[in-house]
Structures are given as structure tokens and as C-alpha cells.
CSV table of C-alpha atoms in Angstrom, one decimal:
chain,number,residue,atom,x,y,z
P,31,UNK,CA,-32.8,-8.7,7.5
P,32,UNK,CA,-30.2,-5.9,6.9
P,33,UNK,CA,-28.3,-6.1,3.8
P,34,UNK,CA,-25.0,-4.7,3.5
P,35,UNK,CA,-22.3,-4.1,0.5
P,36,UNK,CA,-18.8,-3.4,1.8
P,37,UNK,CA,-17.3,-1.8,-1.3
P,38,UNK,CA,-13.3,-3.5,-0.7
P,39,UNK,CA,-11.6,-6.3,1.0
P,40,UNK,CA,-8.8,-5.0,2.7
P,41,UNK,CA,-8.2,-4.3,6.3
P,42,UNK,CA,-10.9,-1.8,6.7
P,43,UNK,CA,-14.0,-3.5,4.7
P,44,UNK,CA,-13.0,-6.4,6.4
P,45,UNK,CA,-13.1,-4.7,10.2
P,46,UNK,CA,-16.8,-3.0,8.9
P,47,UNK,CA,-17.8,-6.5,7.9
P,48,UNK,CA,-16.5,-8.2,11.1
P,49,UNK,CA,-18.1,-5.0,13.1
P,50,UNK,CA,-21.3,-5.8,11.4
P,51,UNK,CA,-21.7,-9.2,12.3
P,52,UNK,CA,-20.7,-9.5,15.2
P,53,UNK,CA,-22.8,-6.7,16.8
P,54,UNK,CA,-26.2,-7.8,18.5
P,55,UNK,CA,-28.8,-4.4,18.0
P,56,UNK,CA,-29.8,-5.3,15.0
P,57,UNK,CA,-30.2,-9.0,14.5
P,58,UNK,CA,-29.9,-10.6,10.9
P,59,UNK,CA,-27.6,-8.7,9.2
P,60,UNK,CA,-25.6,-10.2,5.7
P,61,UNK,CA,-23.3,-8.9,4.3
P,62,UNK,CA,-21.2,-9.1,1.0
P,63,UNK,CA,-17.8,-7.9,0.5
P,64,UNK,CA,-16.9,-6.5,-2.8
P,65,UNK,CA,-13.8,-6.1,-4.7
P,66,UNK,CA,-12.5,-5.2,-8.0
P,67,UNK,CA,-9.9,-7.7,-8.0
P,68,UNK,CA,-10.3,-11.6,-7.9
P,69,UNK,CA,-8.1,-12.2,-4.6
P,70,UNK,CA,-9.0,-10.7,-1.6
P,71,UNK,CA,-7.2,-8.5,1.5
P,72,UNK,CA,-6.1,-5.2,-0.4
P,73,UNK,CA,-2.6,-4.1,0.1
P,74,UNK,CA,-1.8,-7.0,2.8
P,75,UNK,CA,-1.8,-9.3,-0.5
P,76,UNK,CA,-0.3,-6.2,-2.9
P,77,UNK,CA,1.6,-3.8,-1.1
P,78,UNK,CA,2.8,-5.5,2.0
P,79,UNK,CA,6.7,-6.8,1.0
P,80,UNK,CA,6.8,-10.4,0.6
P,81,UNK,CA,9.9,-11.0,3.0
P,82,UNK,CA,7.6,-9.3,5.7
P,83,UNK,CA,5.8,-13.0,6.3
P,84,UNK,CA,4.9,-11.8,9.8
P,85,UNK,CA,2.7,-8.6,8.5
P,86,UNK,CA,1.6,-10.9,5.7
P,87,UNK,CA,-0.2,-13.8,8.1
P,88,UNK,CA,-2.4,-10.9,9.3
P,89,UNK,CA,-4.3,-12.5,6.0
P,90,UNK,CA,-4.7,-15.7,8.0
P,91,UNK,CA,-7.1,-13.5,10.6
P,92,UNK,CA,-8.9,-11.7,7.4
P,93,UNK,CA,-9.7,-15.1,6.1
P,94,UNK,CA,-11.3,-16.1,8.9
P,95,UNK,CA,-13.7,-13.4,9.0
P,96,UNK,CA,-14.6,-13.6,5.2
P,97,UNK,CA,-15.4,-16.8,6.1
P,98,UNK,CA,-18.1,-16.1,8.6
P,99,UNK,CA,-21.5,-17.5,7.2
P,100,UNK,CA,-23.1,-14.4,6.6
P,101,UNK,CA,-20.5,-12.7,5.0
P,102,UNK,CA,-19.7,-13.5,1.3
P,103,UNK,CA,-17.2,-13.0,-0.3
P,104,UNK,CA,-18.0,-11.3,-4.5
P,105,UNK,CA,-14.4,-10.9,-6.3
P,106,UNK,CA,-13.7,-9.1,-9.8
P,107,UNK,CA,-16.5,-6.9,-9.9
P,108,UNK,CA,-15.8,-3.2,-10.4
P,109,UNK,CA,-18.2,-0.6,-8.8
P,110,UNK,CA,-18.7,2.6,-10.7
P,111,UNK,CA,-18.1,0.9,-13.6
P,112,UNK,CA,-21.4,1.3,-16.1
P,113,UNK,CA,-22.4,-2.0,-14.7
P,114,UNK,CA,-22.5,-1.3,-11.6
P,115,UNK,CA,-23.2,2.7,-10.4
P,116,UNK,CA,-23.0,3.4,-7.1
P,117,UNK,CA,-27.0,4.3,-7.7
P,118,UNK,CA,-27.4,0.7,-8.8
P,119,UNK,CA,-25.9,-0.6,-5.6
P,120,UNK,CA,-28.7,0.9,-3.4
P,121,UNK,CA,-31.4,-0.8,-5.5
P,122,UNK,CA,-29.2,-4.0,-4.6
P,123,UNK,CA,-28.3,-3.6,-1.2
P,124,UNK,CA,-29.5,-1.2,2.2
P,125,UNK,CA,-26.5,-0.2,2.7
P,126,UNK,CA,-23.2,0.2,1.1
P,127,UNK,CA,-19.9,0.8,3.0
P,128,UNK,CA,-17.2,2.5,0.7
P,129,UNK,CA,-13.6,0.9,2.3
P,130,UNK,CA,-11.9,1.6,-1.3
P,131,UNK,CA,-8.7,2.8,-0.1
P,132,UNK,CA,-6.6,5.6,-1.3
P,133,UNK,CA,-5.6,4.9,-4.7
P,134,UNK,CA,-2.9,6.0,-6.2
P,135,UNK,CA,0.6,8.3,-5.0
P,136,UNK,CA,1.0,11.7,-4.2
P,137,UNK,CA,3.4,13.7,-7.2
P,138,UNK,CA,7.0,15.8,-6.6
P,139,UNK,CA,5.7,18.3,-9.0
P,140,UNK,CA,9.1,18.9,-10.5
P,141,UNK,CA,10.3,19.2,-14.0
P,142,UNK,CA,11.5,15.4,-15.8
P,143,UNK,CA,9.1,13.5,-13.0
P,144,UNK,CA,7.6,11.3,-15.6
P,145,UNK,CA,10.5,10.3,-17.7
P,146,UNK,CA,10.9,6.9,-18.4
P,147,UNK,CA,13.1,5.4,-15.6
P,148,UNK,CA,11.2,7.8,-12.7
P,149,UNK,CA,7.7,6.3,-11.7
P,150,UNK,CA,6.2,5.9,-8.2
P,151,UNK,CA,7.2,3.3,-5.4
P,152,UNK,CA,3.5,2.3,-5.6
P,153,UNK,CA,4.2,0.8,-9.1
P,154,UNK,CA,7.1,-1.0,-8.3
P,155,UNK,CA,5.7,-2.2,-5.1
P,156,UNK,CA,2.6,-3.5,-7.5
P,157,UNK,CA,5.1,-5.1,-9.3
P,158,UNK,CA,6.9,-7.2,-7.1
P,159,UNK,CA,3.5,-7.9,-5.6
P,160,UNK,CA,2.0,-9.5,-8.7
P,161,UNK,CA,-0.9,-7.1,-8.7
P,162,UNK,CA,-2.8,-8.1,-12.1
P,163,UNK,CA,-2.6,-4.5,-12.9
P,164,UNK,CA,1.0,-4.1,-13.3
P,165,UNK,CA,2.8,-5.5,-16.2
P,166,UNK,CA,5.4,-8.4,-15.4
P,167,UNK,CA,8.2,-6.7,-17.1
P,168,UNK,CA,7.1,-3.3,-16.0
P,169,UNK,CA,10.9,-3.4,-14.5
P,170,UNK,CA,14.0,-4.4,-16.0
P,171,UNK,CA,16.4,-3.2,-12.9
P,172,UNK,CA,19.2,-2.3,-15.8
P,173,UNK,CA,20.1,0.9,-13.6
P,174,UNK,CA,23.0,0.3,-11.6
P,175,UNK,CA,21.8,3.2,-8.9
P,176,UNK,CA,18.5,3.8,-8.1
P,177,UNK,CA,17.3,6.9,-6.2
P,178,UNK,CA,13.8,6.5,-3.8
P,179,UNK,CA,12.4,9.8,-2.6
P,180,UNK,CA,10.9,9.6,0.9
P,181,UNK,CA,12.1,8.5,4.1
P,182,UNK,CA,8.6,6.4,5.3
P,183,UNK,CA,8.3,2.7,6.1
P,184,UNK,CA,7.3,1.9,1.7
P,185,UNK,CA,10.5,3.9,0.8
P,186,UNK,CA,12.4,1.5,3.4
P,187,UNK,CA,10.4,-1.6,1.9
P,188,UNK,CA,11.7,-0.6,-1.7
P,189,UNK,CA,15.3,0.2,-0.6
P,190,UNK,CA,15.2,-3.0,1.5
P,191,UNK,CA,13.8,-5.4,-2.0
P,192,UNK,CA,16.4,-3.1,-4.1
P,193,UNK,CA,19.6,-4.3,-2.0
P,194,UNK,CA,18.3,-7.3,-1.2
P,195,UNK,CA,20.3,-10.9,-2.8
P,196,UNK,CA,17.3,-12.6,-4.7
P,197,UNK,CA,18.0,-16.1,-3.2
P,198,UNK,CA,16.5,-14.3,-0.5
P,199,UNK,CA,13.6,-14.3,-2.4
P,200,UNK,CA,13.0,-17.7,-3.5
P,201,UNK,CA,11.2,-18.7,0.1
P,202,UNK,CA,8.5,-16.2,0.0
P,203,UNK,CA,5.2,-15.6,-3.0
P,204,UNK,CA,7.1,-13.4,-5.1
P,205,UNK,CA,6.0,-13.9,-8.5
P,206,UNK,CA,8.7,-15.5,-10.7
P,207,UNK,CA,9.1,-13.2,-13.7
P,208,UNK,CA,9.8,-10.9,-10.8
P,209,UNK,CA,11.9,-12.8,-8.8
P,210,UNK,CA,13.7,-13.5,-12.3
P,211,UNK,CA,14.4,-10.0,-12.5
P,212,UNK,CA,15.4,-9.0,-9.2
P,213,UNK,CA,17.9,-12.2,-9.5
P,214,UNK,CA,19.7,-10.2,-13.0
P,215,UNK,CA,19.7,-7.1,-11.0
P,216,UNK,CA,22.6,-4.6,-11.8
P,217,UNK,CA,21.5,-1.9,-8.8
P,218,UNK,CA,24.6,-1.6,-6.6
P,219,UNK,CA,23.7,1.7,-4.9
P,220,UNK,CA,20.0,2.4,-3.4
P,221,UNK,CA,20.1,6.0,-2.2
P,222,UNK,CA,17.1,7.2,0.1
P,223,UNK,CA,16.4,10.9,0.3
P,224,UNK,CA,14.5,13.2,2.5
P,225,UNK,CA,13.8,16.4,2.5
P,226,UNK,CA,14.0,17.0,6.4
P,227,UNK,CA,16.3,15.4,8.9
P,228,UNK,CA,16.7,12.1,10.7
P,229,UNK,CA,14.3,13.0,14.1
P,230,UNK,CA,11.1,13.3,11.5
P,231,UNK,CA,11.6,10.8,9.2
P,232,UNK,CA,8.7,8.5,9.1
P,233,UNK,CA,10.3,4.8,8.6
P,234,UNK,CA,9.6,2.8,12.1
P,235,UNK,CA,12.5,1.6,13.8
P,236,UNK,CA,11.9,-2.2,12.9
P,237,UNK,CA,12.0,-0.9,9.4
P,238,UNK,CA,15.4,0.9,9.6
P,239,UNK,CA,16.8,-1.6,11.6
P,240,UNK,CA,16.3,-3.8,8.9
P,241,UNK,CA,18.1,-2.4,6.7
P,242,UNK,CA,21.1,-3.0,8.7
P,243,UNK,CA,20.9,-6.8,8.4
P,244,UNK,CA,21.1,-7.3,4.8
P,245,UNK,CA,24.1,-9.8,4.0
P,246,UNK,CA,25.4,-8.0,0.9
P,247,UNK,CA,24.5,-4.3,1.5
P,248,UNK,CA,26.4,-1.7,3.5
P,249,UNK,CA,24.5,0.8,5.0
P,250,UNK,CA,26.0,4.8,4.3
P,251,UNK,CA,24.9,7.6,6.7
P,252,UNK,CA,26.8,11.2,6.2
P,253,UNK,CA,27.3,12.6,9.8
P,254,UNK,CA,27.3,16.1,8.6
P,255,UNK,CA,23.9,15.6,7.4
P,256,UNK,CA,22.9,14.1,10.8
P,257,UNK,CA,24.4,16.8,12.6
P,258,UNK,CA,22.3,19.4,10.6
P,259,UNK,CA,19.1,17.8,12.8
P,260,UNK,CA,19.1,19.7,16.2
P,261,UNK,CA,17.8,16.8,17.6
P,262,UNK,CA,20.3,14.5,16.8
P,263,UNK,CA,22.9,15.6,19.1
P,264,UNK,CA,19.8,16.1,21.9
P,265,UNK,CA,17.5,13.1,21.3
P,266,UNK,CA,16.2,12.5,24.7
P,267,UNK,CA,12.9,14.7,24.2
P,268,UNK,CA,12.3,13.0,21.0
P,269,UNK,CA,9.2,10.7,21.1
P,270,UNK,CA,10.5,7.4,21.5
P,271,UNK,CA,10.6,5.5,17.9
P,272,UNK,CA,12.3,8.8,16.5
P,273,UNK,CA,14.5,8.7,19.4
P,274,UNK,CA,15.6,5.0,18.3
P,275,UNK,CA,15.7,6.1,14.5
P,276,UNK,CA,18.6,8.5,15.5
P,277,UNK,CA,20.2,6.4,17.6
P,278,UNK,CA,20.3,3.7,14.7
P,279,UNK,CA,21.0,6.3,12.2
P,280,UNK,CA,23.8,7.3,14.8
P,281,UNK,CA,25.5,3.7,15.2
P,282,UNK,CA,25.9,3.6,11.4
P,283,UNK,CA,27.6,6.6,11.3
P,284,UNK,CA,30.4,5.1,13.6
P,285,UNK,CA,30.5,1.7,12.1
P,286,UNK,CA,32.8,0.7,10.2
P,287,UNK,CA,33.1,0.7,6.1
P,288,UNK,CA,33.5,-2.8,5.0
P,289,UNK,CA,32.6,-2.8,1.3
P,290,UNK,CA,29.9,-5.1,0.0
P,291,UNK,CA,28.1,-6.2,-3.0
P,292,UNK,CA,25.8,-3.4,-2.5
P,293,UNK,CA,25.0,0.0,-0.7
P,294,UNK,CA,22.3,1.9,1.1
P,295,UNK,CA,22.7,5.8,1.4
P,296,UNK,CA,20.6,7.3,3.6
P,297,UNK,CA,20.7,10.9,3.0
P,298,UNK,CA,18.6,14.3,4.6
P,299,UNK,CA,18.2,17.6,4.2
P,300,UNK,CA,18.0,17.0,0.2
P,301,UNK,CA,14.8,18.5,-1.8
P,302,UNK,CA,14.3,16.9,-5.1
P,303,UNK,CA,13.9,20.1,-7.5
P,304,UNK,CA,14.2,17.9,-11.0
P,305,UNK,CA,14.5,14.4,-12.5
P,306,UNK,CA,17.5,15.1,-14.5
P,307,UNK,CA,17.5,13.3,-18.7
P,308,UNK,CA,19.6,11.8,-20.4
P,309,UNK,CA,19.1,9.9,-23.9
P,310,UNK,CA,15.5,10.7,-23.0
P,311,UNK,CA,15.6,8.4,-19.9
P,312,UNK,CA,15.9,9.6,-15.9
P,313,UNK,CA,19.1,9.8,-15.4
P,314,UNK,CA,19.1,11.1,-12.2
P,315,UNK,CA,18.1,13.8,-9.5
P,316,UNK,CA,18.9,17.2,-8.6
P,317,UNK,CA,18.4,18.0,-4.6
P,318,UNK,CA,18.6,21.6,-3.3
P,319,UNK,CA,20.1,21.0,0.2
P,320,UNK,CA,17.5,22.2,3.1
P,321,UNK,CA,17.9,23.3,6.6
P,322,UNK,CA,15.7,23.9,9.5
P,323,UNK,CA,13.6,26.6,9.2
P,324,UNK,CA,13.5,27.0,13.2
P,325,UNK,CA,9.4,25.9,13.0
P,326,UNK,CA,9.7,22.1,12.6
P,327,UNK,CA,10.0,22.6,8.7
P,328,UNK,CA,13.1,23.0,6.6
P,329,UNK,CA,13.9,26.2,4.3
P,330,UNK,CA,16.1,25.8,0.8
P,331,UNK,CA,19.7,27.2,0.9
P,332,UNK,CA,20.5,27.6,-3.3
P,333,UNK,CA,23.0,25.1,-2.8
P,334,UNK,CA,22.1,21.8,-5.3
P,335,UNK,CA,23.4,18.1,-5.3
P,336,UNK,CA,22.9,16.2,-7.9
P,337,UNK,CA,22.6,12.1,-7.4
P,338,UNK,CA,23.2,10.2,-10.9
P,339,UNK,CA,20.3,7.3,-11.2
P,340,UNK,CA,18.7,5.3,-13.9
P,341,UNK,CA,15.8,4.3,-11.4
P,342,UNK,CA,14.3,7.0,-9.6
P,343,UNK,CA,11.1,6.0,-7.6
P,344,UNK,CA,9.0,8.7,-5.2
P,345,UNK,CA,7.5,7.4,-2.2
P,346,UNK,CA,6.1,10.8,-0.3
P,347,UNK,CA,2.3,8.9,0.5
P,348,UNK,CA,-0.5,7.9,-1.4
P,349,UNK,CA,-3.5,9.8,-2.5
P,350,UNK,CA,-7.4,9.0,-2.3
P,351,UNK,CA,-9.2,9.4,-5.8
P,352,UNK,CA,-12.9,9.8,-7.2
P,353,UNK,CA,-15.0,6.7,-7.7
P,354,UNK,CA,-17.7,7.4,-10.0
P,355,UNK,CA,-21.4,8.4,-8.9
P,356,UNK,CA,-19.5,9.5,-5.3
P,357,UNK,CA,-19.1,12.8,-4.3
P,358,UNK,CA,-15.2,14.3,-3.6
P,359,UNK,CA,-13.0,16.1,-2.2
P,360,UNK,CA,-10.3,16.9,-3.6
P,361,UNK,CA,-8.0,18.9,-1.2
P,362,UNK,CA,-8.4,16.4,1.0
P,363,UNK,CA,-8.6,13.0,-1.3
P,364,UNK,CA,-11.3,12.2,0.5
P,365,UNK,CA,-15.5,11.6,0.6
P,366,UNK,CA,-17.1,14.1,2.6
P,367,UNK,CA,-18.6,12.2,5.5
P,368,UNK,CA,-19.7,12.7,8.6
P,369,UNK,CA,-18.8,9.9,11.3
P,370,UNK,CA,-18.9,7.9,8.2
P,371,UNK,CA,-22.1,9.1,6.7
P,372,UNK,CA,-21.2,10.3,3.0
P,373,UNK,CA,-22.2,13.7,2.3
P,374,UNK,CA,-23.4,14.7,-0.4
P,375,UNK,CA,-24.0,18.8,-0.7
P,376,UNK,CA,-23.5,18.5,3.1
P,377,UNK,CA,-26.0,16.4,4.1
P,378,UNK,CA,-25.7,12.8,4.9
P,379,UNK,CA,-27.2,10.3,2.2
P,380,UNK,CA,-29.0,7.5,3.0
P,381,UNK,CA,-27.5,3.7,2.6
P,382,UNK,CA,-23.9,5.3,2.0
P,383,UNK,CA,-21.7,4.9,4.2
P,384,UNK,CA,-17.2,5.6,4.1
P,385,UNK,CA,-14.3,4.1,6.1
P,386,UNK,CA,-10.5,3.3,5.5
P,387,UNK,CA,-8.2,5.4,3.6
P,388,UNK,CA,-11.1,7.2,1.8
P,389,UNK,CA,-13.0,8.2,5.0
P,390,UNK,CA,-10.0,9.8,6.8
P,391,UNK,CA,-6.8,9.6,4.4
P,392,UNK,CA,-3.9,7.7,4.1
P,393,UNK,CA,-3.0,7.8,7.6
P,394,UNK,CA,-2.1,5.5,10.3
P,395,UNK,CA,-1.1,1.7,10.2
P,396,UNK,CA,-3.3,-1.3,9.0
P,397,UNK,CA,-4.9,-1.5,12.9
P,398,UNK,CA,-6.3,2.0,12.8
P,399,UNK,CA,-8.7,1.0,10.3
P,400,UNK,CA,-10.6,-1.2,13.2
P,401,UNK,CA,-11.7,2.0,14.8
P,402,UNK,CA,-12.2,3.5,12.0
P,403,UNK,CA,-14.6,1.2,10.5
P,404,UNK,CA,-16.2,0.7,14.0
P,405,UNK,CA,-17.1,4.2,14.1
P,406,UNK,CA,-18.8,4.0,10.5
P,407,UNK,CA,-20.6,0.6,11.3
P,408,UNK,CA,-21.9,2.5,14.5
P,409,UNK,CA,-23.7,5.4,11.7
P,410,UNK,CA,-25.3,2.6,10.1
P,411,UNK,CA,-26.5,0.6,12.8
P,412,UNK,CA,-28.6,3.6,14.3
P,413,UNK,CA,-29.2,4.2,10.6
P,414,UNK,CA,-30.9,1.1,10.0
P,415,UNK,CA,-34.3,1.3,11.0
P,416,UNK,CA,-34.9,3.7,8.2
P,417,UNK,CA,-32.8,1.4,5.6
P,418,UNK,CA,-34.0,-2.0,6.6
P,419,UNK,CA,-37.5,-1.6,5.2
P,420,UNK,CA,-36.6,-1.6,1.6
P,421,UNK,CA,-37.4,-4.8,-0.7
P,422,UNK,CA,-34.4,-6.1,-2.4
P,423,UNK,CA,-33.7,-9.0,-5.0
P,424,UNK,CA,-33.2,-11.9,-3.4
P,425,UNK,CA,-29.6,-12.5,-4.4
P,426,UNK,CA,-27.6,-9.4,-5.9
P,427,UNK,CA,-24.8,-11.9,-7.2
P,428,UNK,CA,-27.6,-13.6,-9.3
P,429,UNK,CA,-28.3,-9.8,-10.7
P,430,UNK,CA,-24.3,-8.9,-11.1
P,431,UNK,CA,-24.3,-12.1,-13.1
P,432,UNK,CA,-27.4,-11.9,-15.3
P,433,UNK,CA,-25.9,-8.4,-16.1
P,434,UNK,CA,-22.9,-9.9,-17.9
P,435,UNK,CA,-20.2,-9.9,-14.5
P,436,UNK,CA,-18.2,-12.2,-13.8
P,437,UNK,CA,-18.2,-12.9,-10.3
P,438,UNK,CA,-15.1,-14.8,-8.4
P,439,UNK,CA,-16.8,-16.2,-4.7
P,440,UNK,CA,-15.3,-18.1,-2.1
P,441,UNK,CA,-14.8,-21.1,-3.6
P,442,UNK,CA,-13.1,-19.6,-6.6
P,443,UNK,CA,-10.5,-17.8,-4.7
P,444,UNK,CA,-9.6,-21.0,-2.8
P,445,UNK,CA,-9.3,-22.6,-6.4
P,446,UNK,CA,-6.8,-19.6,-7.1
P,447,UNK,CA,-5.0,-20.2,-3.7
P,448,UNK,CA,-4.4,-23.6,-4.8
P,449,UNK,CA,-3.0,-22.7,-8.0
P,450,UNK,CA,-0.9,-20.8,-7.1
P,451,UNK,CA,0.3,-23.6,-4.0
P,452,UNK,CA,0.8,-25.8,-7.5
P,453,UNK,CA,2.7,-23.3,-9.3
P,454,UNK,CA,5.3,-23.1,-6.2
P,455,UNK,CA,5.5,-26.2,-6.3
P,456,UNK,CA,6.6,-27.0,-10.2
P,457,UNK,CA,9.3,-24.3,-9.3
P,458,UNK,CA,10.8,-26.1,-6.0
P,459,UNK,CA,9.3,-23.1,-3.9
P,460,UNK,CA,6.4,-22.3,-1.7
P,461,UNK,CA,3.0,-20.6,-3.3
P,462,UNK,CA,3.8,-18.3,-5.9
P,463,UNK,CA,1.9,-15.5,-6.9
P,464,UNK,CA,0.3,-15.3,-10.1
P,465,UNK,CA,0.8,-12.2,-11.6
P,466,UNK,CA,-2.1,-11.6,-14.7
P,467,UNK,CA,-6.0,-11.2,-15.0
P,468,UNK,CA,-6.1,-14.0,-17.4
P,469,UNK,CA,-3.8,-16.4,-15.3
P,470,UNK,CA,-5.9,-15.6,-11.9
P,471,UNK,CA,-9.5,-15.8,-13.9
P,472,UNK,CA,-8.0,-19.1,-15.3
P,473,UNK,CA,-7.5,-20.4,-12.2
P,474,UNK,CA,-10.6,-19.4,-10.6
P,475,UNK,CA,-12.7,-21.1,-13.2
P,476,UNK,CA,-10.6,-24.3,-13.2
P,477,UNK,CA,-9.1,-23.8,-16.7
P,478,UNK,CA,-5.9,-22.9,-15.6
């Protein structure tokens, strides 16, 4: 038997586990799938929006492979803590597949950045996913325009949530102190902002087009911006879901102005060079404007804008970070690996294994994690004759437990699911999130 620790249980661990199962060279292989939260699927549970219900299901297909009878499911246990070293997993398992994401966001690395009021998408995202980590009134939406740095598919998500009428809300597992918030909102102007035109921006054209269907929000494009973009007027040789970006982009710039309740600027060619303060808060954002450089990039002119906001949230990617007892890179945010093998000093060590986010950065949607992990689960299966031989406790939860953790299995995440399918009901709406380490831990133990 070949005993395996996936080290997450979001899209990627869950591919490595599904990879590992279902192969046939080496026969007998368990696995269990760790995570330092109680719920599983990683950022299709806490950063995908909740109106996205499509995207969501994709949880439905996870769940079905952490149901598989030689995969198990261990929730709330955190490795590299002191109770659980990344040296004490190898005396627990033959191998151990690190799929543990890419933590936290990248920085703007400008003056005023972490005033109160300015903070990353990622946190707000957090927020309105009820991840336990994130305080339910980290957000009071008082602002009455909110600025959101970055032009990618989470900046759309967080401009889309912004504008969006809360009612809207009410159908889908937003959490309710959340939802309560959203409903008070005073945000009447969401302004997006890139720092290069409309033909690289990195939202998909689903995403944008969304935008554009929002009952109560008007959508605000400045065609002198758009013609700045060389490509704009010639968008034929533009890779097709650029080419349809412009030509959305370019059907709100002739649309009419009706006014609404709310308003979505999308603006280019704008470099955020401060958080501006006021009263010690963000008060809003100074852009110097850019223009092509001629080489694909964009150059600054000296000529500033400033936006007034009392929100400002950056969304320019995410960023891989160290996990204790692992070795790092950290130009790259990444493990040094090769095909998946971790290296440490540049040679591959045995039983340790990367895939996801942390094998080859935040890149690519949730499906390029499949070949991703596959690649990885390949390493270790022609690793394991030299890992399998090993003796091993019989069961490693029994050990995480008799060493004081906590464990949430299978059958305590259902008892969470329904929980929160109760809660949803007592408020007249589907399953509700719950949103606090005490609430979920509750629930899983059947105090709740």
C-alpha cells in the first residue's frame, strides 16, 4: 500500500488525489486530503463570487471525488504548524503532495497603500465569502466611491458585487452579516483602473459582459482612453477574447447615458502612484496617465489624475508564500521543483512532492490545475517503489488526534453542510454560509 497526504483541498489537491486513484501502476494507493480549514474545495468555496452558481457547482464534481473510498477527507488541521512539520508528515505518510495555493496578493508598492480604507480584493472577496479568517464586519461599505486597481476577471467580480442591488443577493450562500451590509451600501460609483489599455486587459469576455447586465448600474467607458489602444481601432489581429473585450468595451462607448442608481467606470492607461489621506483614512487615488511604450508595455507621461474614494481595493494577482519546513523561492513565489519533485538545494527530495498555484504560480484558470497535478502524480508514481517500503502508523488521523488536533472528517463536514442548509432556512433563503471558526467547529461537532 502507498500512502499519500495531499497537503489542500482545492481544485489542484483534488485532481492529484483523483490522479492517484484512479491510475492502475501501482495498485493500493490511499490517500488523505488535508486542509487547514474545516470545509473543503479552496477558493471554489472562498473566492469564487456567490452569484457565479455555475462556476460554484464545479464543487458538486469535487465532492464526488472526496468521496471516493480511498480518499479521506482530514479538515482543520494546519501543516507547518508545531504540530505538524512538514518533517513530521513523512514519518506519517510516503508521500506528501503540497497543492497549498498561492496565498496571499501581490502589493502596488506606492506611498498611503495601507491606510485604513485601501486593502486588497482578496480580503474583500474573503469577506463576502465567509472565509472564517475574515472578520464579518471587516467592511462597512460607508464610501460612496470605491476605486479597484486591476483590470482581471477578481477586479470584475468585486466591481460586479460592488454595483450589484443586494436583493440580488438573497438567492445565493452569501453569509448574512454580509449580505446585511452589502444591502446598507452607500457605493454609487465603482471605478476599475488599469494601467495599460483595453486589448490586454485580463477580465474574460463573459466577465465584462456581465457587467453590462446589472439592473441599477450604468456602465462608463471614456473613448479617448480607448482610442489611446492601437488596437482598438484595428482589432481584427487581436486574439479572439481580447478582440471581444474591445468590441464590448466599444458598444458602451456608443450607448447611451441613461442614469442609474449606480455606475461602473472603466478606465485605462491610469498608474496608481499613491493612496491619497484624508482624516487618516484612503481617500482616494492618484494615477499618472500611461501610454504605449511601442513594446507591448506602457511608459508614464508626468501628467496625474486623481480619483476621490473612500474604498480603494488592488487586485493586480496573488502571490505564493513560504510554508514552514519547505524550501522557497521567492522571486518566483514558488517551491523549487522539478516536474513536481520539491527541490531542496537542487536536488529532488524524497516523499515531497508540489502542484497548483505553488508548483507553477498563480496562473491559468481552475482546469489547468488537472494537468498540472497529473504531471506531479506522474513524479510520484515512478517514485514509488523507493517510497512504498517505509512502515507507517496505521492511521495518521489517530496520531493528529492523540497530538491534541482537532480533526473535521467527512461526516463532520456534511454535519456543517447541513447547518448551514438550516440556517438558510430560518432566514427564508437557501444555504447560508457560516462565516466564524467557532460557528463552523460548532456545527461540525453537533453543538451548534
Amino acid at each position: 500500500m502507498l500512502r499519500v497526504a495531499v497537503i489542500g483541498s482545492g481544485p489542484s489537491g483534488v485532481y492529484a488525489a483523483q490522479a492517484l486513484v484512479q491510475q492502475e501502476t501501482v495498485p493500493d494507493v490511499r490517500v488523505h486530503v488535508l486542509d487547514r480549514l474545516p470545509c473543503p474545495y479552496g477558493l471554489v468555496r472562498y473566492g469564487v463570487a456567490p452569484d457565479h452558481e455555475k462556476i460554484k457547482s464545479l464543487q458538486n464534481n469535487l465532492r464526488t471525488v472526496l468521496e471516493h473510498d480511498r480518499i479521506t477527507f482530514v479538515g482543520n488541521i494546519e501543516v507547518g504548524s508545531p504540530a505538524l512539520a512538514s518533517v513530521r508528515l513523512l514519518e506519517l505518510y510516503h508521500a506528501v503532495v503540497y497543492c497549498v495555493g498561492a496565498a496571499t496578493d501581490r502589493r502596488l508598492g506606492v506611498p498611503g497603500e495601507d491606510l485604513p480604507g485601501s486593502c486588497s480584493a482578496t480580503d474583500f472577496v474573503s469577506w463576502y465569502s465567509a472565509h472564517p479568517d475574515t472578520a464579518p464586519n471587516a467592511f462597512a461599505l460607508s464610501a460612496r466611491s470605491a476605486v479597484v486597481i486591476g483590470v482581471g476577471n477578481v477586479a470584475v467580480d468585486v466591481a460586479r458585487i460592488l454595483a450589484r442591488d443586494a436583493q440580488e443577493l438573497r438567492r445565493t450562500d452569501v453569509p448574512q452579516p454580509a449580505l446585511g451590509v452589502l444591502a446598507d451600501s452607500l457605493v454609487r460609483d465603482v471605478h476599475m483602473v488599469g494601467r495599460r489599455g483595453p486589448s490586454q486587459a485580463k477580465f474574460t469576455t463573459k466577465e465584462l459582459r456581465e457587467l453590462g447586465t446589472l439592473p441599477d448600474a450604468r456602465m462608463v467607458v471614456h473613448p479617448d482612453e480607448l482610442a489611446l489602444d492601437p488596437d482598438y481601432a484595428r482589432p481584427a489581429a487581436l486574439p479572439a477574447v481580447n478582440r471581444r473585450n474591445v468590441e464590448v468595451l466599444r458598444g458602451w462607448a456608443e450607448g447611451d447615458a441613461e442614469d442609474r442608481a449606480r455606475r461602473i467606470h472603466l478606465r485605462f492607461f491610469l498608474r496608481p502612484v499613491e493612496v491619497l489621506e484624508e482624516g487618516g483614512r484612503a481617500a482616494g487615488v492618484r494615477f499618472e496617465r500611461t501610454v504605449p511604450d511601442g513594446a507591448g508595455g506602457v511608459r508614464g507621461t508626468g501628467t496625474y489624475e486623481d480619483i476621490a474614494a473612500q474604498l480603494v481595493l488592488r487586485s493586480v494577482g496573488y502571490r505564493g508564500t513560504p510554508l514552514a519546513g519547505l524550501p522557497f523561492d521567492p522571486a518566483r513565489g514558488t517551491v523549487p521543483h522539478a516536474a513536481g519533485r520539491v527541490l531542496r538545494d537542487g536536488v529532488p527530495s524524497p516523499g515531497e512532492y508540489v502542484a497548483g498555484w505553488i508548483k507553477r504560480g498563480p496562473t491559468g484558470v481552475i482546469g489547468t490545475n488537472r494537468p498540472c497535478s497529473k504531471e506531479t502524480v506522474a513524479s510520484l508514481l515512478a517514485d514509488a517503489p523507493a517510497l512504498a517500503g517505509r512502515p507507517l502508523p496505521d492511521d495518521p488521523v489517530d496520531v493528529l488526534r492523540a497530538s491534541g488536533l482537532r480533526p473535521v472528517e467527512w461526516p463532520q463536514w456534511q454535519a456543517i453542510v447541513a447547518a448551514e442548509a438550516a440556517l438558510g432556512v430560518s432566514l427564508g433563503r437557501g444555504s447560508v454560509k457560516l462565516h466564524d471558526w467557532a460557528g463552523l467547529l460548532a456545527a461540525a461537532d453537533g453543538t451548534g
